[in-house]
mmCIF file of C-alpha atoms in Angstrom:
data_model
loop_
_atom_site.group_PDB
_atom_site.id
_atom_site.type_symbol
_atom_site.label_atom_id
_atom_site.label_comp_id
_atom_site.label_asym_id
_atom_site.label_seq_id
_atom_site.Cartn_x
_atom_site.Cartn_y
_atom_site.Cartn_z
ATOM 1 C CA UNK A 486 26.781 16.836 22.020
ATOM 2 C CA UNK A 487 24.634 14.238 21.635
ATOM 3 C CA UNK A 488 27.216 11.614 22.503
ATOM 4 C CA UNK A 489 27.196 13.693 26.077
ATOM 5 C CA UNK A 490 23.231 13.898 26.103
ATOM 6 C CA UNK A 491 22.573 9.492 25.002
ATOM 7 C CA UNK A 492 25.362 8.830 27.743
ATOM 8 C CA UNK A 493 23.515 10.779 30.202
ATOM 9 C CA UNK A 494 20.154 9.181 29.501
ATOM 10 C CA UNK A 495 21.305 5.551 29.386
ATOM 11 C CA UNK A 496 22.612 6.354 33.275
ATOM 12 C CA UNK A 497 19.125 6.958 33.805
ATOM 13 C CA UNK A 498 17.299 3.693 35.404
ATOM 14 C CA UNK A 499 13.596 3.299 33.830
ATOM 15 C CA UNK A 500 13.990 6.010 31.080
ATOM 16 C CA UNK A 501 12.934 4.068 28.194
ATOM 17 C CA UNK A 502 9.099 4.272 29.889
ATOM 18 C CA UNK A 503 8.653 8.200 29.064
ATOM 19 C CA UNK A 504 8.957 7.400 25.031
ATOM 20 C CA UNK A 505 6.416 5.131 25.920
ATOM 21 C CA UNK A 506 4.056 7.160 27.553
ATOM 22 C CA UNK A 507 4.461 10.047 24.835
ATOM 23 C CA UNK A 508 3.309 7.308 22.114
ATOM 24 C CA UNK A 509 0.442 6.363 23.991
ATOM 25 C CA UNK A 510 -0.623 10.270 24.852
ATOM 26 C CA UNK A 511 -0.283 11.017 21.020
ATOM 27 C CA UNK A 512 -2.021 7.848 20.501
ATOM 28 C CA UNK A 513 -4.873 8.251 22.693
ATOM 29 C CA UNK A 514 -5.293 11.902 21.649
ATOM 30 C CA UNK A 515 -5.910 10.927 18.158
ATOM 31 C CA UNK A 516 -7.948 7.934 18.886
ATOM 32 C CA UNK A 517 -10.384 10.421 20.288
ATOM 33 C CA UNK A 518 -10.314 12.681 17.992
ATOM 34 C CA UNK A 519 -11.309 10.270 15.424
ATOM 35 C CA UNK A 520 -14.251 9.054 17.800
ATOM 36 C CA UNK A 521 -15.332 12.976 18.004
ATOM 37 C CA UNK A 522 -15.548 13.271 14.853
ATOM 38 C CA UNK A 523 -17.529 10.186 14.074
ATOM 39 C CA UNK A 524 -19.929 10.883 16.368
ATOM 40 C CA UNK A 525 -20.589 14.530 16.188
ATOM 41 C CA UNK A 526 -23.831 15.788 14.725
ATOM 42 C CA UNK A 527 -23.228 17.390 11.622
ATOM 43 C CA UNK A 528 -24.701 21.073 13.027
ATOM 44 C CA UNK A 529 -22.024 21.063 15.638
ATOM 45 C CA UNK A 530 -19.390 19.857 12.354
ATOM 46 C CA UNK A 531 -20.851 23.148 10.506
ATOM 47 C CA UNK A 532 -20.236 25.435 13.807
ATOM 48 C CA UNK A 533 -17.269 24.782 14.336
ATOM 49 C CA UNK A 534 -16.321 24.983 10.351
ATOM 50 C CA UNK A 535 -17.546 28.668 10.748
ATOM 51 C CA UNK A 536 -15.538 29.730 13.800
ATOM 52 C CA UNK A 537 -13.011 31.580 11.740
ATOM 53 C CA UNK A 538 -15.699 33.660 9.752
ATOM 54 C CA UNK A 539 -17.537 34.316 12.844
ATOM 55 C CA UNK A 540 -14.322 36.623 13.938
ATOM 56 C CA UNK A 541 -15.405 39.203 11.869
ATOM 57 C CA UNK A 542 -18.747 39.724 12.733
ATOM 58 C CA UNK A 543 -17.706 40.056 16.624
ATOM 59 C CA UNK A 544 -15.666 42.469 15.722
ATOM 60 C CA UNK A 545 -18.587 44.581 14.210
ATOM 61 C CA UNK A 546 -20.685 44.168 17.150
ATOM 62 C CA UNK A 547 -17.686 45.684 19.748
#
């Protein structure tokens, strides 16, 4: 099957670009993550560190 699927996708004229573009999406995503977390304050750090506790308490005010 994946003799069938690499024949079909060499036929393909300019398919090499979208491995390309995936690298530099995952690239650029994690690039600003990194800058995010750099520059974030450290109060916004601690909020978001207790989003998963805050769940609970919601719940108790419904």
């Amino acid at each position: 099957m994946f003799k069938f699927v690499k024949g079909h996708m060499e036929s393909i004229d300019g398919v090499m670009i979208y491995p390309l573009i995936s690298l530099l999406i995952f690239f650029i995503f994690f690039v600003v993550l990194f800058l995010w977390v750099i520059t974030a304050k450290k109060k916004d750090i601690e909020e978001v560190s207790k989003l998963p506790l805050d769940i609970n308490t919601e719940n108790q005010e419904l």
